[in-house]
Coordinates of C-alpha atoms and ligand atoms in Angstrom, one line a residue:
M1064 CA -16.7 2.5 4.2
T1065 CA -16.4 6.3 3.9
Q1066 CA -15.7 7.4 0.3
T1067 CA -12.7 9.7 -0.2
E1068 CA -13.6 12.8 -2.3
Y1069 CA -11.8 14.2 -5.2
S1070 CA -12.3 17.0 -7.7
D1071 CA -12.8 15.2 -11.0
A1072 CA -12.0 16.4 -14.6
N1073 CA -15.4 15.6 -16.0
S1074 CA -17.2 18.0 -13.7
Y1075 CA -14.5 20.6 -14.2
F1076 CA -14.7 20.4 -18.0
R1077 CA -18.5 20.4 -18.0
E1078 CA -18.6 23.5 -15.9
R1079 CA -15.9 25.2 -18.0
F1080 CA -17.0 24.2 -21.5
G1081 CA -20.7 23.7 -21.0
S1082 CA -20.9 20.0 -22.1
K1083 CA -19.2 16.7 -21.7
V1084 CA -15.7 16.8 -23.0
Y1085 CA -13.6 13.9 -24.5
K1086 CA -10.0 13.7 -25.6
A1087 CA -9.0 13.5 -29.2
S1088 CA -5.4 12.1 -29.2
I1089 CA -3.0 13.6 -31.7
S1090 CA 0.6 12.5 -32.7
L1091 CA 3.0 15.1 -33.9
K1092 CA 6.2 14.4 -35.7
V1093 CA 8.4 14.7 -32.6
T1094 CA 10.6 12.5 -30.6
C1095 CA 12.1 12.9 -27.1
P1096 CA 15.4 14.2 -25.9
N1097 CA 16.2 11.2 -23.8
R1098 CA 15.6 8.9 -26.8
D1099 CA 17.5 10.7 -29.5
G1100 CA 20.7 11.1 -27.5
S1101 CA 20.5 14.8 -26.8
K1102 CA 19.8 14.1 -23.1
G1103 CA 19.9 10.4 -23.0
S1104 CA 19.0 7.3 -25.0
G1105 CA 16.6 4.4 -24.6
G1106 CA 13.9 6.7 -23.1
C1107 CA 12.3 6.3 -19.7
L1108 CA 12.5 2.6 -18.5
F1109 CA 8.7 2.2 -18.6
C1110 CA 8.0 4.1 -21.9
S1111 CA 6.9 2.0 -24.9
E1112 CA 8.1 2.4 -28.4
G1113 CA 5.1 4.6 -29.1
G1114 CA 6.2 7.2 -26.5
S1115 CA 3.1 6.8 -24.3
G1116 CA 0.8 7.6 -27.3
E1117 CA -0.6 4.2 -28.2
F1118 CA -4.1 5.6 -28.4
S1119 CA -3.2 8.3 -31.0
A1120 CA -3.5 8.3 -34.8
S1121 CA -0.5 8.3 -37.1
S1122 CA 1.7 11.4 -37.0
L1123 CA 1.9 11.2 -40.8
L1124 CA -1.6 12.4 -41.0
P1125 CA -2.4 16.2 -40.8
V1126 CA -3.7 17.3 -37.4
K1127 CA -7.2 18.0 -38.8
E1128 CA -7.5 14.4 -40.2
Q1129 CA -6.2 12.9 -36.9
I1130 CA -8.9 14.9 -35.1
D1131 CA -11.6 13.6 -37.5
E1132 CA -10.4 10.1 -36.9
A1133 CA -10.3 10.4 -33.1
I1134 CA -13.7 12.1 -32.9
L1135 CA -15.2 9.4 -35.2
R1136 CA -13.8 6.7 -32.8
V1137 CA -15.2 8.4 -29.7
S1138 CA -18.5 9.5 -31.1
R1139 CA -19.5 5.9 -32.0
K1140 CA -19.5 5.2 -28.2
I1141 CA -21.3 8.3 -26.9
K1142 CA -24.7 9.9 -26.9
G1143 CA -25.6 13.5 -26.9
E1144 CA -23.6 16.8 -27.2
A1145 CA -19.8 16.6 -26.7
R1146 CA -16.8 18.8 -27.2
Y1147 CA -13.2 17.7 -27.5
I1148 CA -9.8 18.5 -26.2
A1149 CA -7.0 18.0 -28.8
Y1150 CA -4.5 16.0 -26.8
F1151 CA -1.0 16.1 -28.2
Q1152 CA 0.0 12.9 -26.5
S1153 CA 2.9 11.0 -27.9
F1154 CA 6.6 11.7 -27.0
T1155 CA 7.6 15.3 -26.1
N1156 CA 5.3 17.6 -28.0
T1157 CA 7.3 20.8 -27.4
Y1158 CA 10.5 19.2 -28.6
C1159 CA 10.2 20.7 -32.0
D1160 CA 10.4 23.8 -34.1
P1161 CA 8.2 26.5 -32.5
D1162 CA 6.6 27.3 -35.9
Y1163 CA 5.7 23.6 -36.4
L1164 CA 4.1 23.5 -32.9
D1165 CA 2.3 26.8 -33.6
A1166 CA 0.9 25.6 -36.9
S1167 CA -0.2 22.3 -35.3
I1168 CA -2.0 24.0 -32.5
S1169 CA -3.7 26.4 -34.9
E1170 CA -5.0 23.5 -36.9
A1171 CA -6.6 22.1 -33.8
M1172 CA -7.9 25.5 -32.5
N1173 CA -9.5 26.2 -35.9
D1174 CA -11.8 23.2 -35.5
D1175 CA -15.0 24.2 -33.8
R1176 CA -15.4 20.9 -32.1
I1177 CA -12.2 21.5 -30.2
C1178 CA -12.6 23.6 -27.0
A1179 CA -9.0 23.3 -25.6
V1180 CA -5.6 21.9 -26.4
S1181 CA -3.6 19.7 -24.0
I1182 CA 0.1 19.2 -24.6
A1183 CA 2.2 16.4 -23.0
T1184 CA 5.8 17.3 -22.7
R1185 CA 8.9 17.5 -20.5
P1186 CA 9.8 20.5 -18.3
D1187 CA 13.2 20.8 -19.9
C1188 CA 11.6 21.5 -23.3
I1189 CA 9.9 24.8 -22.6
S1190 CA 12.2 27.2 -24.3
K1191 CA 11.3 31.0 -24.6
P1192 CA 10.1 30.6 -28.3
I1193 CA 8.0 27.6 -27.3
L1194 CA 6.5 29.5 -24.3
D1195 CA 5.7 32.4 -26.6
V1196 CA 3.7 30.1 -28.8
L1197 CA 1.8 28.6 -25.9
V1198 CA 1.1 32.1 -24.4
R1199 CA -0.2 33.4 -27.7
Q1200 CA -2.4 30.3 -28.4
N1201 CA -3.7 30.3 -24.9
K1202 CA -5.5 33.5 -25.8
V1203 CA -7.4 31.7 -28.6
K1204 CA -8.5 28.7 -26.6
P1205 CA -7.2 27.3 -23.3
I1206 CA -3.9 25.4 -23.4
M1207 CA -3.0 22.9 -20.7
V1208 CA 0.5 21.6 -20.4
E1209 CA 1.1 18.1 -19.0
L1210 CA 4.5 17.6 -17.5
G1211 CA 5.8 14.1 -16.8
L1212 CA 7.3 14.4 -13.3
Q1213 CA 6.5 10.9 -11.9
T1214 CA 8.6 11.5 -8.7
I1215 CA 10.4 14.4 -7.0
F1216 CA 13.2 12.0 -6.0
D1217 CA 16.2 12.4 -8.3
E1218 CA 17.6 9.0 -7.3
T1219 CA 14.4 7.3 -8.5
A1220 CA 14.4 9.4 -11.6
K1221 CA 18.0 8.4 -12.4
W1222 CA 16.9 4.7 -12.1
F1223 CA 14.2 5.1 -14.7
N1224 CA 16.3 7.5 -16.9
R1225 CA 14.2 10.6 -16.7
C1226 CA 17.3 12.7 -17.6
Y1227 CA 16.3 15.9 -15.8
E1228 CA 16.4 17.0 -12.2
T1229 CA 13.3 17.9 -10.2
C1230 CA 14.4 21.6 -9.9
V1231 CA 13.8 21.8 -13.7
F1232 CA 10.2 20.8 -13.2
D1233 CA 9.8 23.3 -10.4
E1234 CA 11.1 26.1 -12.7
A1235 CA 8.9 25.1 -15.6
V1236 CA 5.8 25.0 -13.4
S1237 CA 6.5 28.5 -12.1
L1238 CA 7.3 29.8 -15.7
L1239 CA 4.1 28.3 -17.2
K1240 CA 1.8 29.3 -14.3
S1241 CA 3.2 32.9 -14.3
S1242 CA 2.4 33.0 -18.0
G1243 CA -1.2 32.0 -17.3
I1244 CA -1.0 28.4 -18.6
E1245 CA -2.6 25.6 -16.8
V1246 CA -0.2 22.8 -15.6
I1247 CA -1.0 19.2 -15.0
A1248 CA 1.6 17.0 -13.3
H1249 CA 1.9 13.3 -14.1
I1250 CA 2.8 11.1 -11.0
I1251 CA 3.6 7.4 -10.9
F1252 CA 3.1 5.3 -7.8
G1253 CA 5.1 2.1 -7.3
L1254 CA 8.4 3.2 -8.7
K1255 CA 11.3 1.1 -7.6
D1256 CA 12.3 1.5 -3.9
E1257 CA 9.9 4.3 -3.2
T1258 CA 8.0 4.1 0.1
T1259 CA 4.5 5.4 0.5
E1260 CA 5.9 8.3 2.4
M1261 CA 8.1 9.2 -0.6
M1262 CA 5.2 9.0 -3.0
L1263 CA 3.1 11.3 -0.8
R1264 CA 5.9 13.7 -0.6
T1265 CA 5.8 14.0 -4.4
V1266 CA 2.1 14.7 -4.2
K1267 CA 2.7 17.4 -1.5
H1268 CA 5.4 18.9 -3.6
V1269 CA 3.2 19.5 -6.6
A1270 CA 0.4 20.7 -4.4
D1271 CA 2.7 23.3 -2.9
L1272 CA 3.7 24.4 -6.4
H1273 CA 0.0 25.1 -7.0
V1274 CA -0.3 22.9 -10.1
D1275 CA -3.8 23.0 -11.6
G1276 CA -4.2 19.3 -12.0
V1277 CA -2.6 15.9 -11.5
K1278 CA -2.7 12.5 -13.2
F1279 CA -1.9 9.5 -11.1
T1280 CA -1.0 6.1 -12.4
C1281 CA 0.6 2.9 -11.1
L1282 CA 3.8 1.7 -12.6
Y1283 CA 3.0 -0.4 -15.7
V1284 CA 5.2 -3.1 -17.2
L1285 CA 4.9 -3.0 -20.9
K1286 CA 6.3 -5.4 -23.5
G1287 CA 9.6 -4.3 -25.1
T1288 CA 10.5 -1.8 -22.4
G1289 CA 13.6 -1.8 -20.2
L1290 CA 11.2 -2.2 -17.3
E1291 CA 10.1 -5.6 -18.6
K1292 CA 13.7 -6.8 -18.4
E1293 CA 13.9 -5.6 -14.7
W1294 CA 10.6 -7.2 -13.9
K1295 CA 11.7 -10.5 -15.5
E1296 CA 14.8 -10.4 -13.3
G1297 CA 12.5 -10.0 -10.2
K1298 CA 13.8 -6.5 -9.4
I1299 CA 10.4 -4.8 -9.5
D1300 CA 7.5 -5.1 -7.0
I1301 CA 4.1 -4.4 -8.7
L1302 CA 1.5 -2.7 -6.5
T1303 CA -1.7 -4.7 -5.8
R1304 CA -5.0 -3.0 -6.5
D1305 CA -5.7 -2.3 -2.8
G1306 CA -2.1 -1.2 -2.3
Y1307 CA -2.2 1.2 -5.1
F1308 CA -5.6 2.8 -4.2
D1309 CA -4.5 3.0 -0.5
I1310 CA -1.8 5.4 -1.8
V1311 CA -4.2 7.2 -4.0
E1312 CA -6.6 7.7 -1.1
E1313 CA -3.8 9.3 1.0
A1314 CA -2.7 11.4 -2.0
L1315 CA -6.3 12.8 -2.4
K1316 CA -6.3 13.9 1.2
I1317 CA -3.2 16.0 0.6
L1318 CA -4.5 17.7 -2.5
P1319 CA -6.4 21.0 -2.1
P1320 CA -10.0 20.8 -3.5
D1321 CA -9.1 23.2 -6.4
V1322 CA -6.6 20.7 -7.8
I1323 CA -8.3 18.7 -10.5
V1324 CA -7.6 15.0 -10.6
H1325 CA -7.6 14.1 -14.3
R1326 CA -6.8 10.5 -13.7
L1327 CA -7.0 8.2 -10.6
T1328 CA -5.3 5.4 -12.5
G1329 CA -3.8 4.9 -15.9
D1330 CA -4.9 2.7 -18.8
G1331 CA -2.0 0.7 -20.3
P1332 CA -2.3 -0.4 -24.0
K1333 CA -3.9 -3.9 -23.9
S1334 CA -1.6 -5.3 -26.5
L1335 CA 1.5 -4.4 -24.5
L1336 CA 0.5 -4.6 -20.9
I1337 CA 2.1 -7.3 -18.7
E1338 CA 1.6 -6.0 -15.2
P1339 CA -0.3 -5.0 -13.1
S1340 CA -2.8 -7.6 -14.2
W1341 CA -5.6 -6.2 -12.1
T1342 CA -5.8 -3.2 -14.4
K1343 CA -6.8 -5.4 -17.4
D1344 CA -10.4 -5.7 -16.1
K1345 CA -11.4 -2.1 -16.7
R1346 CA -15.0 -2.6 -15.6
S1347 CA -14.0 -4.0 -12.2
V1348 CA -11.5 -1.2 -11.7
V1349 CA -14.2 1.4 -12.4
N1350 CA -16.6 -0.3 -10.0
Y1351 CA -13.9 -0.4 -7.4
I1352 CA -13.1 3.3 -7.8
N1353 CA -16.8 4.2 -7.6
G1354 CA -17.1 2.2 -4.4
R1355 CA -14.1 3.8 -2.7
F1356 CA -14.0 7.3 -4.1
K1357 CA -16.5 10.0 -4.6
V1358 CA -16.6 13.1 -6.9
R1359 CA -16.6 16.3 -4.9
R1360 CA -19.5 18.5 -5.7
R1361 CA -18.4 21.7 -7.3
S1362 CA -19.7 24.8 -5.5
Ligands
SF4_1335 S1 10.1 11.7 -21.5 FE1 8.0 10.8 -22.0 S2 8.2 10.2 -24.2 FE2 10.3 10.6 -23.4 S3 10.9 8.5 -22.9 FE3 10.1 9.5 -21.0 S4 8.0 8.9 -20.9 FE4 8.7 8.4 -23.0

């Protein structure tokens, strides 16, 4: 079988930062506008109580201590030199006072082990004062902003309670990119009633916007989410492993080589994961990926 090539994040980071790079997940004291009632309530249908940040430390700890904890966890498993990206992962990390965000980023930037900061957020939470913070901090060390798009189809987004329209994402990408900030788009394959053609149109859309990177994942059913209820009622079809990676393969053919693929598939928290069950055996997923896909050599 011919392997499909992709531009992977490991090679990109190694080239950019001169060594292997790992993520140190951080939780800030933030929530999300479609959880607290300002845009919506209940959050996205698939989002867990932890706001997609099950791998981070407690937001009650100072950022510096969270970095220490995260690095200790990772360094037990690795050999040799490594640097770290402080990943502000849980909830909506720009949904806060700009001064708080500024101070939190500074705390991470001041740590010599940290080579960059990645901030997960929503495109409707990039106000002018927040953008000013990001632009200023981006001059200290690189900032990457990760935007949860999932789909360009507003009807699908309504179903999962995204609470913003796709044009808001388009504007945020243009604003961030014109300010010199790297943008990574999160995309989910397998959302309700979406055909393969629709999913690939989402990929084409972000490619046309010249995002710098993408993260793909399949739709996960986690315990305690609204999606669990729909799944129990038989309203959700879960992608099989081959079905999911068939879509990934087509998506990779659409992406220009300079778009970095930060994730070919997600990693749901074990304690909460119900479906897809094939993702539970990580080793076999990695072997499958290595058999079917190939890292593109950087020129
Ligand atoms: S926007 Fe993000 S944090 Fe907020 S509910 Fe949706 S997935 Fe969860």
